[in-house]
Amino acid sequence: MALPCKTGAAFKKYLLLLAQENCEFRMPEIKSLLSVYGGHFNNLQDAHGKSPFCILNLPSEEMARKLMKRTVCAKSVFELWGHGKTFTEFQQSVLSYPLEKMMPYLQPNSTYKIIIHTFNKTFTQKEKVEKINAMEFLPFQGKVNLQNAENIFYVLEDYGSDPNKAPKEPFEIFFGRWIADGQRELINSYSVKKRHFIGNTSMDAGLSFIMANHARVKPNDMVFDPFVGTGGLLVSSAHFGAYVCGTEIDYNTVHGLGKATRMNQKWRGPDENIRANLRQYGLEKYYLDVLLSDASKPVWRKAPLFDAIITDPPYGIRESTRKTGTQKEIIKTDLFPESHVPVQLNYHLSEIFSDLLAFAAEFLVTGGRLVYWLPVYKPEYTEEVLPRHPCLKLISNCEQMLSSHTSRRLITMEKVKDFEEKDQHAHLADGQYLPYQGHNSFREKYFSGLKKRTVREERARSEMVNAENVISKRKEDA
């Protein structure tokens, strides 16, 4: 899991307290954010897959603070003073921490408090006080201030991933000085429930911020969503200071018309649109525009325009997969009259992903990132089915469960080489798009598992055979 990193005296150990949701997304987010600030991911310890504790080597406290100003997957970061698997080992580790690094926070004219944090086990207040008193081996000289302490210290205990089988003693104990909290409050303040304009597939606020962090969105970046919908992914990028734009094929969605998604509201209001969402959060200055356009037919000048492409393509579940076109052979080349309405055709998932990667390869700046969701039917999933392109490098692949047999994977790719004309028609190897071929192929698998579909097909085949037998018998009798 760890990437190589040169560590020396300038590096210090920091402890991350991670959130317990979207666990697969946590480390890729931290890696991406560290790369934004010129740091390297150096994971010294990650006890188990769902552990909330992760020890990192970071060059400075400033970088730790920068990290926490962006992350929604981490709750807090601490300057780690010591840790151990037993209390004796823990005590020795803390006492071995350089005294000259401790003393600025233990001065007589300072105030402090100690907080006990336990993972998957609860304790009474009396038991917590006993744990605090056990830290008296440290030379605290300041005064205790529980309301407004200058220095806050944490004792953190890990009791494993199963709260029903928590051991009597913790698997590991950590002690550190609190540095900063993450941006978990953004999940509530940007909640879709409070948003002015929403749709059936509006992205969860937490996931939209994770996607922006995976894409390494920075101030003054230009971020694009080719399947923008109600613009939920634009909001998170604009929050981080990026200028946002998108395209959408559905006229009603772009203009905020038609039936409302909210309960007890029949029609959308006159001011329900993507721009109003950005205005709601004071981010309207970052709104460039949203075009009524077909993602399969890019309208942009051919050049690297975007620093990041962040999108959630339609799967055919709640939103249909459509593109403009015609099944008829075009004889005339005359311009269409103004009253012409383009015909819409089925847009197969295999085409969606091949077009998306080709678009990213051509229109992303080198070093820019493509972040998108890939629906997966688990019995058929292998890494070989992941869309690939010679200009794009796979950075991370994180799974979110949808049902017992389906999930979706957040794919992050980075443009690593300039686009050339020979890359224009780069496609996957034969068979790699097989799970996504055919209209509504994923939809059918989503609503019906492979076994159910097989049983249904066998029943239909059996009924057809029986019908044929009945017909032939009647002919013989006649």
PDB file of N, CA and C in Angstrom, residues 16-82:
ATOM      1  N   LEU A  16      -3.704   9.747  11.443  1.00  0.00           N
ATOM      2  CA  LEU A  16      -4.993  10.120  10.859  1.00  0.00           C
ATOM      3  C   LEU A  16      -6.096   9.314  11.520  1.00  0.00           C
ATOM      4  N   LEU A  17      -7.162   9.986  11.927  1.00  0.00           N
ATOM      5  CA  LEU A  17      -8.379   9.322  12.390  1.00  0.00           C
ATOM      6  C   LEU A  17      -9.373   9.385  11.237  1.00  0.00           C
ATOM      7  N   LEU A  18      -9.640   8.241  10.618  1.00  0.00           N
ATOM      8  CA  LEU A  18     -10.432   8.185   9.395  1.00  0.00           C
ATOM      9  C   LEU A  18     -11.905   7.926   9.686  1.00  0.00           C
ATOM     10  N   ALA A  19     -12.760   8.392   8.787  1.00  0.00           N
ATOM     11  CA  ALA A  19     -14.199   8.139   8.897  1.00  0.00           C
ATOM     12  C   ALA A  19     -14.487   6.685   8.564  1.00  0.00           C
ATOM     13  N   GLN A  20     -15.596   6.178   9.082  1.00  0.00           N
ATOM     14  CA  GLN A  20     -15.946   4.767   8.893  1.00  0.00           C
ATOM     15  C   GLN A  20     -17.010   4.571   7.822  1.00  0.00           C
ATOM     16  N   GLU A  21     -16.960   5.335   6.774  1.00  0.00           N
ATOM     17  CA  GLU A  21     -17.825   5.124   5.620  1.00  0.00           C
ATOM     18  C   GLU A  21     -16.984   5.318   4.366  1.00  0.00           C
ATOM     19  N   ASN A  22     -17.396   4.643   3.302  1.00  0.00           N
ATOM     20  CA  ASN A  22     -16.625   4.690   2.051  1.00  0.00           C
ATOM     21  C   ASN A  22     -15.154   4.367   2.309  1.00  0.00           C
ATOM     22  N   CYS A  23     -14.934   3.252   3.014  1.00  0.00           N
ATOM     23  CA  CYS A  23     -13.575   2.918   3.463  1.00  0.00           C
ATOM     24  C   CYS A  23     -12.587   2.757   2.307  1.00  0.00           C
ATOM     25  N   GLU A  24     -13.040   2.207   1.186  1.00  0.00           N
ATOM     26  CA  GLU A  24     -12.130   2.001   0.056  1.00  0.00           C
ATOM     27  C   GLU A  24     -11.657   3.311  -0.557  1.00  0.00           C
ATOM     28  N   PHE A  25     -12.393   4.392  -0.316  1.00  0.00           N
ATOM     29  CA  PHE A  25     -12.083   5.671  -0.944  1.00  0.00           C
ATOM     30  C   PHE A  25     -11.067   6.478  -0.138  1.00  0.00           C
ATOM     31  N   ARG A  26     -10.777   6.052   1.086  1.00  0.00           N
ATOM     32  CA  ARG A  26     -10.027   6.904   2.004  1.00  0.00           C
ATOM     33  C   ARG A  26      -8.570   7.101   1.591  1.00  0.00           C
ATOM     34  N   MET A  27      -7.838   5.996   1.386  1.00  0.00           N
ATOM     35  CA  MET A  27      -6.426   6.114   1.057  1.00  0.00           C
ATOM     36  C   MET A  27      -6.191   6.772  -0.304  1.00  0.00           C
ATOM     37  N   PRO A  28      -6.978   6.431  -1.350  1.00  0.00           N
ATOM     38  CA  PRO A  28      -6.793   7.157  -2.616  1.00  0.00           C
ATOM     39  C   PRO A  28      -7.016   8.662  -2.479  1.00  0.00           C
ATOM     40  N   GLU A  29      -7.973   9.063  -1.615  1.00  0.00           N
ATOM     41  CA  GLU A  29      -8.191  10.493  -1.414  1.00  0.00           C
ATOM     42  C   GLU A  29      -6.979  11.136  -0.757  1.00  0.00           C
ATOM     43  N   ILE A  30      -6.441  10.487   0.280  1.00  0.00           N
ATOM     44  CA  ILE A  30      -5.279  11.037   0.980  1.00  0.00           C
ATOM     45  C   ILE A  30      -4.086  11.137   0.030  1.00  0.00           C
ATOM     46  N   LYS A  31      -3.858  10.090  -0.769  1.00  0.00           N
ATOM     47  CA  LYS A  31      -2.747  10.109  -1.733  1.00  0.00           C
ATOM     48  C   LYS A  31      -2.899  11.266  -2.719  1.00  0.00           C
ATOM     49  N   SER A  32      -4.116  11.436  -3.237  1.00  0.00           N
ATOM     50  CA  SER A  32      -4.356  12.488  -4.227  1.00  0.00           C
ATOM     51  C   SER A  32      -4.115  13.869  -3.632  1.00  0.00           C
ATOM     52  N   LEU A  33      -4.599  14.087  -2.406  1.00  0.00           N
ATOM     53  CA  LEU A  33      -4.446  15.401  -1.788  1.00  0.00           C
ATOM     54  C   LEU A  33      -2.993  15.698  -1.445  1.00  0.00           C
ATOM     55  N   LEU A  34      -2.257  14.684  -0.997  1.00  0.00           N
ATOM     56  CA  LEU A  34      -0.841  14.901  -0.711  1.00  0.00           C
ATOM     57  C   LEU A  34      -0.088  15.291  -1.977  1.00  0.00           C
ATOM     58  N   SER A  35      -0.469  14.680  -3.110  1.00  0.00           N
ATOM     59  CA  SER A  35       0.206  15.017  -4.368  1.00  0.00           C
ATOM     60  C   SER A  35      -0.107  16.449  -4.805  1.00  0.00           C
ATOM     61  N   VAL A  36      -1.274  16.971  -4.397  1.00  0.00           N
ATOM     62  CA  VAL A  36      -1.615  18.368  -4.707  1.00  0.00           C
ATOM     63  C   VAL A  36      -0.630  19.316  -4.033  1.00  0.00           C
ATOM     64  N   TYR A  37      -0.227  18.978  -2.791  1.00  0.00           N
ATOM     65  CA  TYR A  37       0.632  19.858  -2.007  1.00  0.00           C
ATOM     66  C   TYR A  37       2.104  19.470  -2.089  1.00  0.00           C
ATOM     67  N   GLY A  38       2.438  18.596  -3.035  1.00  0.00           N
ATOM     68  CA  GLY A  38       3.835  18.236  -3.236  1.00  0.00           C
ATOM     69  C   GLY A  38       4.360  17.215  -2.260  1.00  0.00           C
ATOM     70  N   GLY A  39       3.484  16.551  -1.542  1.00  0.00           N
ATOM     71  CA  GLY A  39       3.907  15.525  -0.602  1.00  0.00           C
ATOM     72  C   GLY A  39       3.867  14.145  -1.225  1.00  0.00           C
ATOM     73  N   HIS A  40       4.395  13.166  -0.509  1.00  0.00           N
ATOM     74  CA  HIS A  40       4.381  11.783  -0.963  1.00  0.00           C
ATOM     75  C   HIS A  40       3.665  10.941   0.076  1.00  0.00           C
ATOM     76  N   PHE A  41       2.876   9.996  -0.402  1.00  0.00           N
ATOM     77  CA  PHE A  41       2.151   9.120   0.512  1.00  0.00           C
ATOM     78  C   PHE A  41       3.115   8.091   1.069  1.00  0.00           C
ATOM     79  N   ASN A  42       3.286   8.084   2.392  1.00  0.00           N
ATOM     80  CA  ASN A  42       4.158   7.123   3.052  1.00  0.00           C
ATOM     81  C   ASN A  42       3.415   6.566   4.249  1.00  0.00           C
ATOM     82  N   ASN A  43       2.671   5.492   4.007  1.00  0.00           N
ATOM     83  CA  ASN A  43       1.821   4.886   5.031  1.00  0.00           C
ATOM     84  C   ASN A  43       2.646   3.921   5.871  1.00  0.00           C
ATOM     85  N   LEU A  44       2.922   4.297   7.122  1.00  0.00           N
ATOM     86  CA  LEU A  44       3.709   3.432   7.993  1.00  0.00           C
ATOM     87  C   LEU A  44       2.874   2.321   8.598  1.00  0.00           C
ATOM     88  N   GLN A  45       1.590   2.581   8.810  1.00  0.00           N
ATOM     89  CA  GLN A  45       0.758   1.576   9.460  1.00  0.00           C
ATOM     90  C   GLN A  45      -0.709   1.803   9.163  1.00  0.00           C
ATOM     91  N   ASP A  46      -1.363   0.748   8.732  1.00  0.00           N
ATOM     92  CA  ASP A  46      -2.814   0.728   8.543  1.00  0.00           C
ATOM     93  C   ASP A  46      -3.248  -0.636   9.048  1.00  0.00           C
ATOM     94  N   ALA A  47      -3.652  -0.708  10.323  1.00  0.00           N
ATOM     95  CA  ALA A  47      -3.802  -1.979  11.030  1.00  0.00           C
ATOM     96  C   ALA A  47      -4.665  -2.990  10.294  1.00  0.00           C
ATOM     97  N   HIS A  48      -5.814  -2.586   9.812  1.00  0.00           N
ATOM     98  CA  HIS A  48      -6.694  -3.480   9.060  1.00  0.00           C
ATOM     99  C   HIS A  48      -7.538  -2.633   8.127  1.00  0.00           C
ATOM    100  N   GLY A  49      -8.173  -3.288   7.151  1.00  0.00           N
ATOM    101  CA  GLY A  49      -8.861  -2.574   6.087  1.00  0.00           C
ATOM    102  C   GLY A  49      -9.841  -1.523   6.560  1.00  0.00           C
ATOM    103  N   LYS A  50     -10.554  -1.797   7.657  1.00  0.00           N
ATOM    104  CA  LYS A  50     -11.555  -0.855   8.150  1.00  0.00           C
ATOM    105  C   LYS A  50     -11.076  -0.075   9.368  1.00  0.00           C
ATOM    106  N   SER A  51      -9.808  -0.170   9.659  1.00  0.00           N
ATOM    107  CA  SER A  51      -9.272   0.566  10.803  1.00  0.00           C
ATOM    108  C   SER A  51      -9.363   2.065  10.560  1.00  0.00           C
ATOM    109  N   PRO A  52      -9.764   2.827  11.578  1.00  0.00           N
ATOM    110  CA  PRO A  52      -9.816   4.283  11.417  1.00  0.00           C
ATOM    111  C   PRO A  52      -8.465   4.945  11.650  1.00  0.00           C
ATOM    112  N   PHE A  53      -7.441   4.152  11.980  1.00  0.00           N
ATOM    113  CA  PHE A  53      -6.139   4.719  12.332  1.00  0.00           C
ATOM    114  C   PHE A  53      -5.116   4.457  11.232  1.00  0.00           C
ATOM    115  N   CYS A  54      -4.423   5.502  10.845  1.00  0.00           N
ATOM    116  CA  CYS A  54      -3.414   5.403   9.798  1.00  0.00           C
ATOM    117  C   CYS A  54      -2.257   6.323  10.156  1.00  0.00           C
ATOM    118  N   ILE A  55      -1.061   5.763  10.245  1.00  0.00           N
ATOM    119  CA  ILE A  55       0.130   6.548  10.574  1.00  0.00           C
ATOM    120  C   ILE A  55       0.823   6.969   9.285  1.00  0.00           C
ATOM    121  N   LEU A  56       1.092   8.271   9.177  1.00  0.00           N
ATOM    122  CA  LEU A  56       1.749   8.819   7.992  1.00  0.00           C
ATOM    123  C   LEU A  56       3.036   9.530   8.378  1.00  0.00           C
ATOM    124  N   ASN A  57       3.996   9.530   7.473  1.00  0.00           N
ATOM    125  CA  ASN A  57       5.177  10.375   7.585  1.00  0.00           C
ATOM    126  C   ASN A  57       4.933  11.625   6.765  1.00  0.00           C
ATOM    127  N   LEU A  58       4.932  12.788   7.400  1.00  0.00           N
ATOM    128  CA  LEU A  58       4.719  14.046   6.687  1.00  0.00           C
ATOM    129  C   LEU A  58       5.869  15.003   6.990  1.00  0.00           C
ATOM    130  N   PRO A  59       6.221  15.864   6.030  1.00  0.00           N
ATOM    131  CA  PRO A  59       7.365  16.756   6.232  1.00  0.00           C
ATOM    132  C   PRO A  59       7.113  17.897   7.206  1.00  0.00           C
ATOM    133  N   SER A  60       5.840  18.261   7.408  1.00  0.00           N
ATOM    134  CA  SER A  60       5.580  19.414   8.270  1.00  0.00           C
ATOM    135  C   SER A  60       4.149  19.399   8.783  1.00  0.00           C
ATOM    136  N   GLU A  61       3.944  20.147   9.864  1.00  0.00           N
ATOM    137  CA  GLU A  61       2.598  20.319  10.400  1.00  0.00           C
ATOM    138  C   GLU A  61       1.747  21.127   9.432  1.00  0.00           C
ATOM    139  N   GLU A  62       2.380  22.019   8.683  1.00  0.00           N
ATOM    140  CA  GLU A  62       1.660  22.824   7.697  1.00  0.00           C
ATOM    141  C   GLU A  62       0.997  21.936   6.647  1.00  0.00           C
ATOM    142  N   MET A  63       1.715  20.893   6.194  1.00  0.00           N
ATOM    143  CA  MET A  63       1.125  19.995   5.206  1.00  0.00           C
ATOM    144  C   MET A  63      -0.033  19.213   5.814  1.00  0.00           C
ATOM    145  N   ALA A  64       0.089  18.833   7.078  1.00  0.00           N
ATOM    146  CA  ALA A  64      -1.000  18.129   7.755  1.00  0.00           C
ATOM    147  C   ALA A  64      -2.245  19.014   7.808  1.00  0.00           C
ATOM    148  N   ARG A  65      -2.058  20.303   8.080  1.00  0.00           N
ATOM    149  CA  ARG A  65      -3.193  21.231   8.125  1.00  0.00           C
ATOM    150  C   ARG A  65      -3.811  21.422   6.743  1.00  0.00           C
ATOM    151  N   LYS A  66      -2.971  21.524   5.719  1.00  0.00           N
ATOM    152  CA  LYS A  66      -3.483  21.652   4.354  1.00  0.00           C
ATOM    153  C   LYS A  66      -4.310  20.435   3.969  1.00  0.00           C
ATOM    154  N   LEU A  67      -3.822  19.271   4.349  1.00  0.00           N
ATOM    155  CA  LEU A  67      -4.537  18.027   4.056  1.00  0.00           C
ATOM    156  C   LEU A  67      -5.928  18.042   4.676  1.00  0.00           C
ATOM    157  N   MET A  68      -6.022  18.512   5.918  1.00  0.00           N
ATOM    158  CA  MET A  68      -7.301  18.506   6.621  1.00  0.00           C
ATOM    159  C   MET A  68      -8.250  19.588   6.120  1.00  0.00           C
ATOM    160  N   LYS A  69      -7.735  20.589   5.412  1.00  0.00           N
ATOM    161  CA  LYS A  69      -8.608  21.609   4.827  1.00  0.00           C
ATOM    162  C   LYS A  69      -9.356  21.090   3.609  1.00  0.00           C
ATOM    163  N   ARG A  70      -8.981  19.888   3.129  1.00  0.00           N
ATOM    164  CA  ARG A  70      -9.607  19.338   1.933  1.00  0.00           C
ATOM    165  C   ARG A  70     -10.319  18.004   2.165  1.00  0.00           C
ATOM    166  N   THR A  71      -9.779  17.171   3.010  1.00  0.00           N
ATOM    167  CA  THR A  71     -10.285  15.799   3.110  1.00  0.00           C
ATOM    168  C   THR A  71     -11.661  15.719   3.759  1.00  0.00           C
ATOM    169  N   VAL A  72     -12.511  14.848   3.200  1.00  0.00           N
ATOM    170  CA  VAL A  72     -13.788  14.523   3.839  1.00  0.00           C
ATOM    171  C   VAL A  72     -13.775  13.082   4.341  1.00  0.00           C
ATOM    172  N   CYS A  73     -12.680  12.366   4.084  1.00  0.00           N
ATOM    173  CA  CYS A  73     -12.563  10.971   4.524  1.00  0.00           C
ATOM    174  C   CYS A  73     -11.855  10.850   5.868  1.00  0.00           C
ATOM    175  N   ALA A  74     -11.184  11.894   6.315  1.00  0.00           N
ATOM    176  CA  ALA A  74     -10.490  11.875   7.599  1.00  0.00           C
ATOM    177  C   ALA A  74     -11.160  12.844   8.565  1.00  0.00           C
ATOM    178  N   LYS A  75     -11.308  12.398   9.807  1.00  0.00           N
ATOM    179  CA  LYS A  75     -11.931  13.247  10.824  1.00  0.00           C
ATOM    180  C   LYS A  75     -10.935  14.217  11.438  1.00  0.00           C
ATOM    181  N   SER A  76      -9.738  13.710  11.782  1.00  0.00           N
ATOM    182  CA  SER A  76      -8.755  14.541  12.478  1.00  0.00           C
ATOM    183  C   SER A  76      -7.353  14.037  12.177  1.00  0.00           C
ATOM    184  N   VAL A  77      -6.369  14.891  12.450  1.00  0.00           N
ATOM    185  CA  VAL A  77      -4.967  14.489  12.360  1.00  0.00           C
ATOM    186  C   VAL A  77      -4.269  14.913  13.645  1.00  0.00           C
ATOM    187  N   PHE A  78      -3.340  14.071  14.100  1.00  0.00           N
ATOM    188  CA  PHE A  78      -2.625  14.300  15.355  1.00  0.00           C
ATOM    189  C   PHE A  78      -1.124  14.166  15.121  1.00  0.00           C
ATOM    190  N   GLU A  79      -0.365  14.971  15.833  1.00  0.00           N
ATOM    191  CA  GLU A  79       1.080  14.752  15.883  1.00  0.00           C
ATOM    192  C   GLU A  79       1.297  13.567  16.817  1.00  0.00           C
ATOM    193  N   LEU A  80       1.793  12.466  16.286  1.00  0.00           N
ATOM    194  CA  LEU A  80       1.879  11.221  17.048  1.00  0.00           C
ATOM    195  C   LEU A  80       3.089  11.246  17.971  1.00  0.00           C
ATOM    196  N   TRP A  81       2.830  11.123  19.271  1.00  0.00           N
ATOM    197  CA  TRP A  81       3.901  11.106  20.259  1.00  0.00           C
ATOM    198  C   TRP A  81       4.298   9.686  20.645  1.00  0.00           C
ATOM    199  N   GLY A  82       3.413   8.741  20.430  1.00  0.00           N
ATOM    200  CA  GLY A  82       3.759   7.362  20.764  1.00  0.00           C
ATOM    201  C   GLY A  82       2.590   6.424  20.567  1.00  0.00           C
TER     202      GLY A  82
END
